mmCIF file of C-alpha atoms and ligand atoms in Angstrom:
data_model
loop_
_atom_site.group_PDB
_atom_site.id
_atom_site.type_symbol
_atom_site.label_atom_id
_atom_site.label_comp_id
_atom_site.label_asym_id
_atom_site.label_seq_id
_atom_site.Cartn_x
_atom_site.Cartn_y
_atom_site.Cartn_z
ATOM 1 C CA UNK A 1482 -23.634 37.926 66.851
ATOM 2 C CA UNK A 1483 -22.469 36.759 63.481
ATOM 3 C CA UNK A 1484 -23.826 36.422 59.971
ATOM 4 C CA UNK A 1485 -24.303 33.062 58.262
ATOM 5 C CA UNK A 1486 -23.362 32.376 54.642
ATOM 6 C CA UNK A 1487 -25.583 29.461 53.608
ATOM 7 C CA UNK A 1488 -24.931 27.643 50.354
ATOM 8 C CA UNK A 1489 -24.359 24.140 48.980
ATOM 9 C CA UNK A 1490 -22.065 22.665 46.303
ATOM 10 C CA UNK A 1491 -25.204 21.290 44.600
ATOM 11 C CA UNK A 1492 -26.124 24.872 43.659
ATOM 12 C CA UNK A 1493 -23.093 24.854 41.337
ATOM 13 C CA UNK A 1494 -24.451 21.716 39.651
ATOM 14 C CA UNK A 1495 -27.532 23.492 38.226
ATOM 15 C CA UNK A 1496 -26.406 23.658 34.591
ATOM 16 C CA UNK A 1497 -28.300 26.017 32.310
ATOM 17 C CA UNK A 1498 -26.322 25.860 29.035
ATOM 18 C CA UNK A 1499 -23.220 27.676 27.824
ATOM 19 C CA UNK A 1500 -24.764 31.074 27.017
ATOM 20 C CA UNK A 1501 -27.309 31.350 29.838
ATOM 21 C CA UNK A 1502 -26.759 34.359 32.151
ATOM 22 C CA UNK A 1503 -27.930 32.460 35.249
ATOM 23 C CA UNK A 1504 -24.744 30.371 35.453
ATOM 24 C CA UNK A 1505 -22.721 28.657 38.205
ATOM 25 C CA UNK A 1506 -20.088 31.377 37.638
ATOM 26 C CA UNK A 1507 -22.319 33.731 39.630
ATOM 27 C CA UNK A 1508 -21.679 31.841 42.873
ATOM 28 C CA UNK A 1509 -17.940 31.605 42.140
ATOM 29 C CA UNK A 1510 -17.867 35.391 41.606
ATOM 30 C CA UNK A 1511 -19.617 36.004 44.936
ATOM 31 C CA UNK A 1512 -17.405 33.621 46.874
ATOM 32 C CA UNK A 1513 -14.226 35.001 45.254
ATOM 33 C CA UNK A 1514 -15.237 38.527 46.245
ATOM 34 C CA UNK A 1515 -16.037 37.457 49.813
ATOM 35 C CA UNK A 1516 -12.682 35.659 50.089
ATOM 36 C CA UNK A 1517 -10.594 38.460 48.573
ATOM 37 C CA UNK A 1518 -12.133 41.070 50.862
ATOM 38 C CA UNK A 1519 -11.566 38.890 53.941
ATOM 39 C CA UNK A 1520 -15.288 38.722 54.755
ATOM 40 C CA UNK A 1521 -15.679 34.993 54.151
ATOM 41 C CA UNK A 1522 -13.483 34.131 57.140
ATOM 42 C CA UNK A 1523 -15.782 36.210 59.378
ATOM 43 C CA UNK A 1524 -18.974 34.508 58.183
ATOM 44 C CA UNK A 1525 -20.476 31.358 59.667
ATOM 45 C CA UNK A 1526 -20.348 29.199 56.536
ATOM 46 C CA UNK A 1527 -23.049 26.532 56.563
ATOM 47 C CA UNK A 1528 -24.300 23.928 54.085
ATOM 48 C CA UNK A 1529 -27.952 24.182 53.114
ATOM 49 C CA UNK A 1530 -30.173 21.172 53.821
ATOM 50 C CA UNK A 1531 -32.748 19.973 51.274
ATOM 51 C CA UNK A 1532 -36.147 21.563 51.766
ATOM 52 C CA UNK A 1533 -38.667 18.861 52.656
ATOM 53 C CA UNK A 1534 -41.845 18.215 50.696
ATOM 54 C CA UNK A 1535 -43.849 19.576 53.646
ATOM 55 C CA UNK A 1536 -41.866 22.831 53.648
ATOM 56 C CA UNK A 1537 -42.205 23.254 49.855
ATOM 57 C CA UNK A 1538 -45.933 22.434 49.889
ATOM 58 C CA UNK A 1539 -46.639 25.418 52.135
ATOM 59 C CA UNK A 1540 -46.207 27.582 49.017
ATOM 60 C CA UNK A 1541 -46.291 25.188 46.040
ATOM 61 C CA UNK A 1542 -48.981 22.688 45.085
ATOM 62 C CA UNK A 1543 -48.144 18.978 45.442
ATOM 63 C CA UNK A 1544 -48.980 18.617 41.747
ATOM 64 C CA UNK A 1545 -46.340 21.218 40.828
ATOM 65 C CA UNK A 1546 -43.703 19.403 42.896
ATOM 66 C CA UNK A 1547 -44.566 16.133 41.149
ATOM 67 C CA UNK A 1548 -44.331 17.869 37.774
ATOM 68 C CA UNK A 1549 -40.871 19.323 38.555
ATOM 69 C CA UNK A 1550 -39.644 15.924 39.744
ATOM 70 C CA UNK A 1551 -41.010 14.311 36.566
ATOM 71 C CA UNK A 1552 -39.333 16.910 34.340
ATOM 72 C CA UNK A 1553 -35.867 16.542 35.936
ATOM 73 C CA UNK A 1554 -33.700 15.005 33.180
ATOM 74 C CA UNK A 1555 -31.074 12.259 33.548
ATOM 75 C CA UNK A 1556 -28.999 14.013 30.880
ATOM 76 C CA UNK A 1557 -29.191 17.125 28.729
ATOM 77 C CA UNK A 1558 -31.439 20.116 29.428
ATOM 78 C CA UNK A 1559 -35.233 20.459 29.497
ATOM 79 C CA UNK A 1560 -37.067 23.798 29.350
ATOM 80 C CA UNK A 1561 -39.738 24.730 31.902
ATOM 81 C CA UNK A 1562 -40.542 28.132 30.361
ATOM 82 C CA UNK A 1563 -38.879 30.387 27.783
ATOM 83 C CA UNK A 1564 -35.998 31.235 30.170
ATOM 84 C CA UNK A 1565 -35.952 28.424 32.732
ATOM 85 C CA UNK A 1566 -34.112 25.169 32.159
ATOM 86 C CA UNK A 1567 -33.330 22.052 34.184
ATOM 87 C CA UNK A 1568 -30.304 19.805 33.831
ATOM 88 C CA UNK A 1569 -29.445 16.638 35.758
ATOM 89 C CA UNK A 1570 -28.227 18.624 38.804
ATOM 90 C CA UNK A 1571 -31.045 21.171 38.895
ATOM 91 C CA UNK A 1572 -33.539 19.369 41.115
ATOM 92 C CA UNK A 1573 -30.991 18.892 43.895
ATOM 93 C CA UNK A 1574 -29.900 22.546 43.545
ATOM 94 C CA UNK A 1575 -33.526 23.703 43.764
ATOM 95 C CA UNK A 1576 -34.148 21.635 46.909
ATOM 96 C CA UNK A 1577 -30.984 23.042 48.532
ATOM 97 C CA UNK A 1578 -31.794 26.640 47.470
ATOM 98 C CA UNK A 1579 -35.176 26.468 49.201
ATOM 99 C CA UNK A 1580 -33.652 24.599 52.150
ATOM 100 C CA UNK A 1581 -31.103 27.392 52.609
ATOM 101 C CA UNK A 1582 -33.903 29.846 53.373
ATOM 102 C CA UNK A 1583 -35.502 27.434 55.842
ATOM 103 C CA UNK A 1584 -32.168 27.022 57.636
ATOM 104 C CA UNK A 1585 -31.528 30.781 57.596
ATOM 105 C CA UNK A 1586 -34.900 31.412 59.243
ATOM 106 C CA UNK A 1587 -34.225 28.684 61.832
ATOM 107 C CA UNK A 1588 -30.787 30.118 62.637
ATOM 108 C CA UNK A 1589 -32.022 33.658 63.247
ATOM 109 C CA UNK A 1590 -35.101 32.526 65.187
ATOM 110 C CA UNK A 1591 -32.895 30.488 67.507
ATOM 111 C CA UNK A 1592 -30.347 33.314 67.860
ATOM 112 C CA UNK A 1593 -27.513 31.245 66.385
ATOM 113 C CA UNK A 1594 -26.756 34.232 64.146
ATOM 114 C CA UNK A 1595 -28.299 37.669 63.807
ATOM 115 C CA UNK A 1596 -28.451 37.699 59.997
ATOM 116 C CA UNK A 1597 -27.947 35.256 57.140
ATOM 117 C CA UNK A 1598 -27.255 35.425 53.399
ATOM 118 C CA UNK A 1599 -28.170 32.495 51.166
ATOM 119 C CA UNK A 1600 -25.696 32.265 48.291
ATOM 120 C CA UNK A 1601 -27.836 29.937 46.234
ATOM 121 C CA UNK A 1602 -29.215 29.291 42.767
ATOM 122 C CA UNK A 1603 -31.610 28.809 41.047
ATOM 123 C CA UNK A 1604 -33.203 32.079 42.218
ATOM 124 C CA UNK A 1605 -36.857 32.091 43.265
ATOM 125 C CA UNK A 1606 -38.946 35.261 43.206
ATOM 126 C CA UNK A 1607 -40.688 34.670 39.848
ATOM 127 C CA UNK A 1608 -41.791 31.117 40.768
ATOM 128 C CA UNK A 1609 -45.492 30.900 41.610
ATOM 129 C CA UNK A 1610 -47.534 28.255 43.377
ATOM 130 C CA UNK A 1611 -47.830 26.193 40.199
ATOM 131 C CA UNK A 1612 -45.247 27.664 37.878
ATOM 132 C CA UNK A 1613 -41.557 27.961 37.119
ATOM 133 C CA UNK A 1614 -40.657 31.283 35.525
ATOM 134 C CA UNK A 1615 -37.737 33.601 34.765
ATOM 135 C CA UNK A 1616 -34.871 31.286 35.872
ATOM 136 C CA UNK A 1617 -36.819 30.307 39.055
ATOM 137 C CA UNK A 1618 -38.027 26.792 39.969
ATOM 138 C CA UNK A 1619 -39.047 26.980 43.648
ATOM 139 C CA UNK A 1620 -39.789 30.277 45.390
ATOM 140 C CA UNK A 1621 -36.993 30.012 47.945
ATOM 141 C CA UNK A 1622 -37.850 33.179 49.836
ATOM 142 C CA UNK A 1623 -41.555 32.263 50.035
ATOM 143 C CA UNK A 1624 -40.617 28.846 51.440
ATOM 144 C CA UNK A 1625 -38.595 30.665 54.121
ATOM 145 C CA UNK A 1626 -41.428 33.098 54.892
ATOM 146 C CA UNK A 1627 -43.967 30.276 55.222
ATOM 147 C CA UNK A 1628 -41.550 28.426 57.498
ATOM 148 C CA UNK A 1629 -41.262 31.479 59.734
ATOM 149 C CA UNK A 1630 -45.072 31.721 60.011
ATOM 150 C CA UNK A 1631 -45.266 27.993 60.811
ATOM 151 C CA UNK A 1632 -42.613 28.531 63.506
ATOM 152 C CA UNK A 1633 -44.822 31.116 65.239
ATOM 153 C CA UNK A 1634 -43.604 34.425 63.784
ATOM 154 C CA UNK A 1635 -46.676 36.664 63.363
ATOM 155 C CA UNK A 1636 -45.437 39.364 60.972
ATOM 156 C CA UNK A 1637 -42.854 38.807 58.249
ATOM 157 C CA UNK A 1638 -41.728 41.643 55.974
ATOM 158 C CA UNK A 1639 -40.198 40.937 52.584
ATOM 159 C CA UNK A 1640 -38.041 43.544 50.840
ATOM 160 C CA UNK A 1641 -37.295 42.822 47.167
ATOM 161 C CA UNK A 1642 -34.788 45.092 45.388
ATOM 162 C CA UNK A 1643 -34.195 43.000 42.257
ATOM 163 C CA UNK A 1644 -34.583 45.031 39.021
ATOM 164 C CA UNK A 1645 -37.532 42.761 38.159
ATOM 165 C CA UNK A 1646 -40.742 42.650 40.161
ATOM 166 C CA UNK A 1647 -41.089 39.503 42.319
ATOM 167 C CA UNK A 1648 -44.416 38.478 40.836
ATOM 168 C CA UNK A 1649 -44.227 34.896 42.117
ATOM 169 C CA UNK A 1650 -43.810 35.971 45.738
ATOM 170 C CA UNK A 1651 -46.661 38.469 45.360
ATOM 171 C CA UNK A 1652 -49.028 35.890 43.875
ATOM 172 C CA UNK A 1653 -48.248 33.403 46.652
ATOM 173 C CA UNK A 1654 -48.851 35.866 49.518
ATOM 174 C CA UNK A 1655 -51.412 38.279 48.065
ATOM 175 C CA UNK A 1656 -54.158 37.073 50.407
ATOM 176 C CA UNK A 1657 -51.958 36.752 53.512
ATOM 177 C CA UNK A 1658 -51.767 39.932 55.565
ATOM 178 C CA UNK A 1659 -49.233 38.408 57.961
ATOM 179 C CA UNK A 1660 -46.741 39.118 55.167
ATOM 180 C CA UNK A 1661 -45.775 42.665 54.105
ATOM 181 C CA UNK A 1662 -44.243 42.653 50.628
ATOM 182 C CA UNK A 1663 -42.292 45.788 49.644
ATOM 183 C CA UNK A 1664 -40.697 45.802 46.189
ATOM 184 C CA UNK A 1665 -38.627 48.399 44.362
ATOM 185 C CA UNK A 1666 -38.152 47.557 40.677
ATOM 186 C CA UNK A 1667 -37.915 48.913 37.140
ATOM 187 C CA UNK A 1668 -41.326 49.585 35.576
ATOM 188 C CA UNK A 1669 -42.672 48.915 33.026
ATOM 189 C CA UNK A 1670 -40.460 45.859 32.652
ATOM 190 C CA UNK A 1671 -40.472 42.067 32.844
ATOM 191 C CA UNK A 1672 -42.571 40.366 34.262
ATOM 192 C CA UNK A 1673 -45.072 43.208 33.558
ATOM 193 C CA UNK A 1674 -47.020 42.838 36.814
ATOM 194 C CA UNK A 1675 -49.960 45.309 36.946
ATOM 195 C CA UNK A 1676 -49.255 47.929 39.620
ATOM 196 C CA UNK A 1677 -52.852 47.963 40.824
ATOM 197 C CA UNK A 1678 -53.392 46.050 44.056
ATOM 198 C CA UNK A 1679 -56.149 46.145 46.665
ATOM 199 C CA UNK A 1680 -53.845 44.729 49.303
ATOM 200 C CA UNK A 1681 -52.461 47.191 51.839
ATOM 201 C CA UNK A 1682 -49.715 44.718 52.662
ATOM 202 C CA UNK A 1683 -48.324 44.835 49.106
ATOM 203 C CA UNK A 1684 -46.230 47.918 48.313
ATOM 204 C CA UNK A 1685 -44.926 48.665 44.830
ATOM 205 C CA UNK A 1686 -42.133 51.202 44.370
ATOM 206 C CA UNK A 1687 -41.672 51.423 40.583
ATOM 207 C CA UNK A 1688 -38.690 53.227 39.032
ATOM 208 C CA UNK A 1689 -38.339 54.406 35.449
ATOM 209 C CA UNK A 1690 -35.660 52.873 33.245
ATOM 210 C CA UNK A 1691 -32.499 54.937 33.606
ATOM 211 C CA UNK A 1692 -33.076 55.863 37.274
ATOM 212 C CA UNK A 1693 -29.924 56.690 39.244
ATOM 213 C CA UNK A 1694 -28.972 56.270 42.910
ATOM 214 C CA UNK A 1695 -30.636 59.480 44.085
ATOM 215 C CA UNK A 1696 -34.015 58.506 42.584
ATOM 216 C CA UNK A 1697 -33.674 55.005 44.032
ATOM 217 C CA UNK A 1698 -32.798 56.230 47.516
ATOM 218 C CA UNK A 1699 -35.505 58.882 47.491
ATOM 219 C CA UNK A 1700 -38.194 56.385 46.405
ATOM 220 C CA UNK A 1701 -37.126 53.851 49.032
ATOM 221 C CA UNK A 1702 -36.943 56.556 51.721
ATOM 222 C CA UNK A 1703 -40.367 58.012 50.895
ATOM 223 C CA UNK A 1704 -42.443 55.000 49.870
ATOM 224 C CA UNK A 1705 -40.878 51.813 51.220
ATOM 225 C CA UNK A 1706 -39.223 52.455 54.586
ATOM 226 C CA UNK A 1707 -42.193 54.219 56.281
ATOM 227 C CA UNK A 1708 -44.513 51.300 55.440
ATOM 228 C CA UNK A 1709 -41.925 48.815 56.604
ATOM 229 C CA UNK A 1710 -41.519 50.636 59.939
ATOM 230 C CA UNK A 1711 -45.298 50.846 60.482
ATOM 231 C CA UNK A 1712 -45.746 47.105 59.895
ATOM 232 C CA UNK A 1713 -43.380 46.346 62.806
ATOM 233 C CA UNK A 1714 -42.080 43.071 61.347
ATOM 234 C CA UNK A 1715 -40.762 40.371 63.661
ATOM 235 C CA UNK A 1716 -38.497 39.129 60.887
ATOM 236 C CA UNK A 1717 -37.312 40.679 57.602
ATOM 237 C CA UNK A 1718 -36.525 38.587 54.526
ATOM 238 C CA UNK A 1719 -34.743 40.080 51.523
ATOM 239 C CA UNK A 1720 -34.984 39.087 47.859
ATOM 240 C CA UNK A 1721 -31.555 40.457 47.008
ATOM 241 C CA UNK A 1722 -31.263 40.999 43.268
ATOM 242 C CA UNK A 1723 -28.186 42.789 41.973
ATOM 243 C CA UNK A 1724 -29.333 43.157 38.339
ATOM 244 C CA UNK A 1725 -30.303 46.763 39.150
ATOM 245 C CA UNK A 1726 -26.553 47.617 39.117
ATOM 246 C CA UNK A 1727 -25.498 50.066 36.398
ATOM 247 C CA UNK A 1728 -23.033 47.559 34.951
ATOM 248 C CA UNK A 1729 -25.696 44.840 34.634
ATOM 249 C CA UNK A 1730 -27.240 44.713 31.160
ATOM 250 C CA UNK A 1731 -30.248 42.685 32.320
ATOM 251 C CA UNK A 1732 -31.997 45.882 33.443
ATOM 252 C CA UNK A 1733 -31.748 49.627 32.879
ATOM 253 C CA UNK A 1734 -31.358 50.955 36.433
ATOM 254 C CA UNK A 1735 -28.107 52.626 37.430
ATOM 255 C CA UNK A 1736 -27.401 51.585 41.007
ATOM 256 C CA UNK A 1737 -23.878 51.708 42.440
ATOM 257 C CA UNK A 1738 -22.160 49.212 44.750
ATOM 258 C CA UNK A 1739 -22.776 51.638 47.613
ATOM 259 C CA UNK A 1740 -26.568 51.606 47.057
ATOM 260 C CA UNK A 1741 -26.672 47.975 48.145
ATOM 261 C CA UNK A 1742 -24.858 48.916 51.354
ATOM 262 C CA UNK A 1743 -27.256 51.820 51.864
ATOM 263 C CA UNK A 1744 -30.539 49.907 51.434
ATOM 264 C CA UNK A 1745 -29.270 47.001 53.539
ATOM 265 C CA UNK A 1746 -28.321 49.415 56.338
ATOM 266 C CA UNK A 1747 -31.822 50.906 56.200
ATOM 267 C CA UNK A 1748 -33.375 47.415 56.364
ATOM 268 C CA UNK A 1749 -31.088 46.572 59.310
ATOM 269 C CA UNK A 1750 -32.243 49.682 61.108
ATOM 270 C CA UNK A 1751 -35.887 48.601 60.902
ATOM 271 C CA UNK A 1752 -34.885 45.082 61.950
ATOM 272 C CA UNK A 1753 -33.020 46.449 64.964
ATOM 273 C CA UNK A 1754 -36.089 48.434 66.065
ATOM 274 C CA UNK A 1755 -38.717 45.711 65.708
ATOM 275 C CA UNK A 1756 -37.242 42.351 64.773
ATOM 276 C CA UNK A 1757 -34.324 41.818 67.138
ATOM 277 C CA UNK A 1758 -32.026 42.516 64.177
ATOM 278 C CA UNK A 1759 -33.190 39.360 62.387
ATOM 279 C CA UNK A 1760 -32.706 39.523 58.611
ATOM 280 C CA UNK A 1761 -32.391 36.620 56.170
ATOM 281 C CA UNK A 1762 -31.427 37.525 52.618
ATOM 282 C CA UNK A 1763 -31.297 35.372 49.509
ATOM 283 C CA UNK A 1764 -29.702 35.822 46.100
ATOM 284 C CA UNK A 1765 -32.087 36.536 43.250
ATOM 285 C CA UNK A 1766 -30.679 38.237 40.096
ATOM 286 C CA UNK A 1767 -27.317 39.805 39.248
ATOM 287 C CA UNK A 1768 -25.567 38.696 36.081
ATOM 288 C CA UNK A 1769 -22.549 40.937 35.492
ATOM 289 C CA UNK A 1770 -20.083 38.877 37.454
ATOM 290 C CA UNK A 1771 -17.683 41.595 38.647
ATOM 291 C CA UNK A 1772 -20.463 43.955 39.723
ATOM 292 C CA UNK A 1773 -22.309 41.040 41.358
ATOM 293 C CA UNK A 1774 -19.312 40.110 43.512
ATOM 294 C CA UNK A 1775 -18.733 43.706 44.632
ATOM 295 C CA UNK A 1776 -22.403 44.456 45.289
ATOM 296 C CA UNK A 1777 -22.886 41.299 47.371
ATOM 297 C CA UNK A 1778 -19.831 42.286 49.431
ATOM 298 C CA UNK A 1779 -21.508 45.637 50.206
ATOM 299 C CA UNK A 1780 -24.813 43.920 51.037
ATOM 300 C CA UNK A 1781 -23.149 41.416 53.379
ATOM 301 C CA UNK A 1782 -20.995 44.107 55.058
ATOM 302 C CA UNK A 1783 -24.206 45.858 56.058
ATOM 303 C CA UNK A 1784 -25.738 42.576 57.271
ATOM 304 C CA UNK A 1785 -22.585 42.140 59.404
ATOM 305 C CA UNK A 1786 -22.805 45.761 60.647
ATOM 306 C CA UNK A 1787 -19.244 46.539 59.466
HETATM 307 ZN ZN1 ZN B 1979 -33.978 40.076 38.241
#
């Protein structure tokens, strides 16, 4: 069984302005690192399709889709929120980013690959049903999770290890107990999601600013993995954010390259027990280009079981 690397050239065409951290350079850094380590030649490289309106409307309102299409500029940049911009290539990139998750889910369900990584942008986990936020236009991972449910999967677990809480994903699935959402993130920190939740299928693992690998691994071991095991997911989706790396100035956590290998191995172990090994991961944050490339290599090595 192999691992898919799903992306699309359109994801490089999402221009955000010269000093924006969420830049096309991020995907070049990832692909350079995968090529230089020899991993790219072992991956099943596949182009992402566009997500259809039906697939997007499982998690976004039709009115929001219309609004995003209306905002898409012919030239220059428009702002959707304080941090989120759209240029002429952004709409196509957003469709392909969401479509990558749909394809990843299809590929693992049909046993074409065991695992998949979506090397896409814009990221998605802050986008809500009716809102763009924090660099995110469509909630790519949520579109993938909803597709899995529509395809007959009964229990989908989401693991989010971005330094920021995935508030968009949580708001979309808060009333859906077919989805288990486990997030480890810096707290208190953007987007300042309240930690109180009545939902047993939503698990918050907050870490203080300055936390190191041992605190991260202990928190994940004690508070995230047991819940994930008990849920017995049939499929695991990962919001893979690498802005929790110690070199990344976007957050104040101090994770090492090897922590991304470690948590991915732990996720793979649960997937092997309950989900036939099926894991689909998608890029969220990660803005220090050298650290991003190295950390993604470690994440993908674990997805490939090497
Ligand atoms: Zn982030």
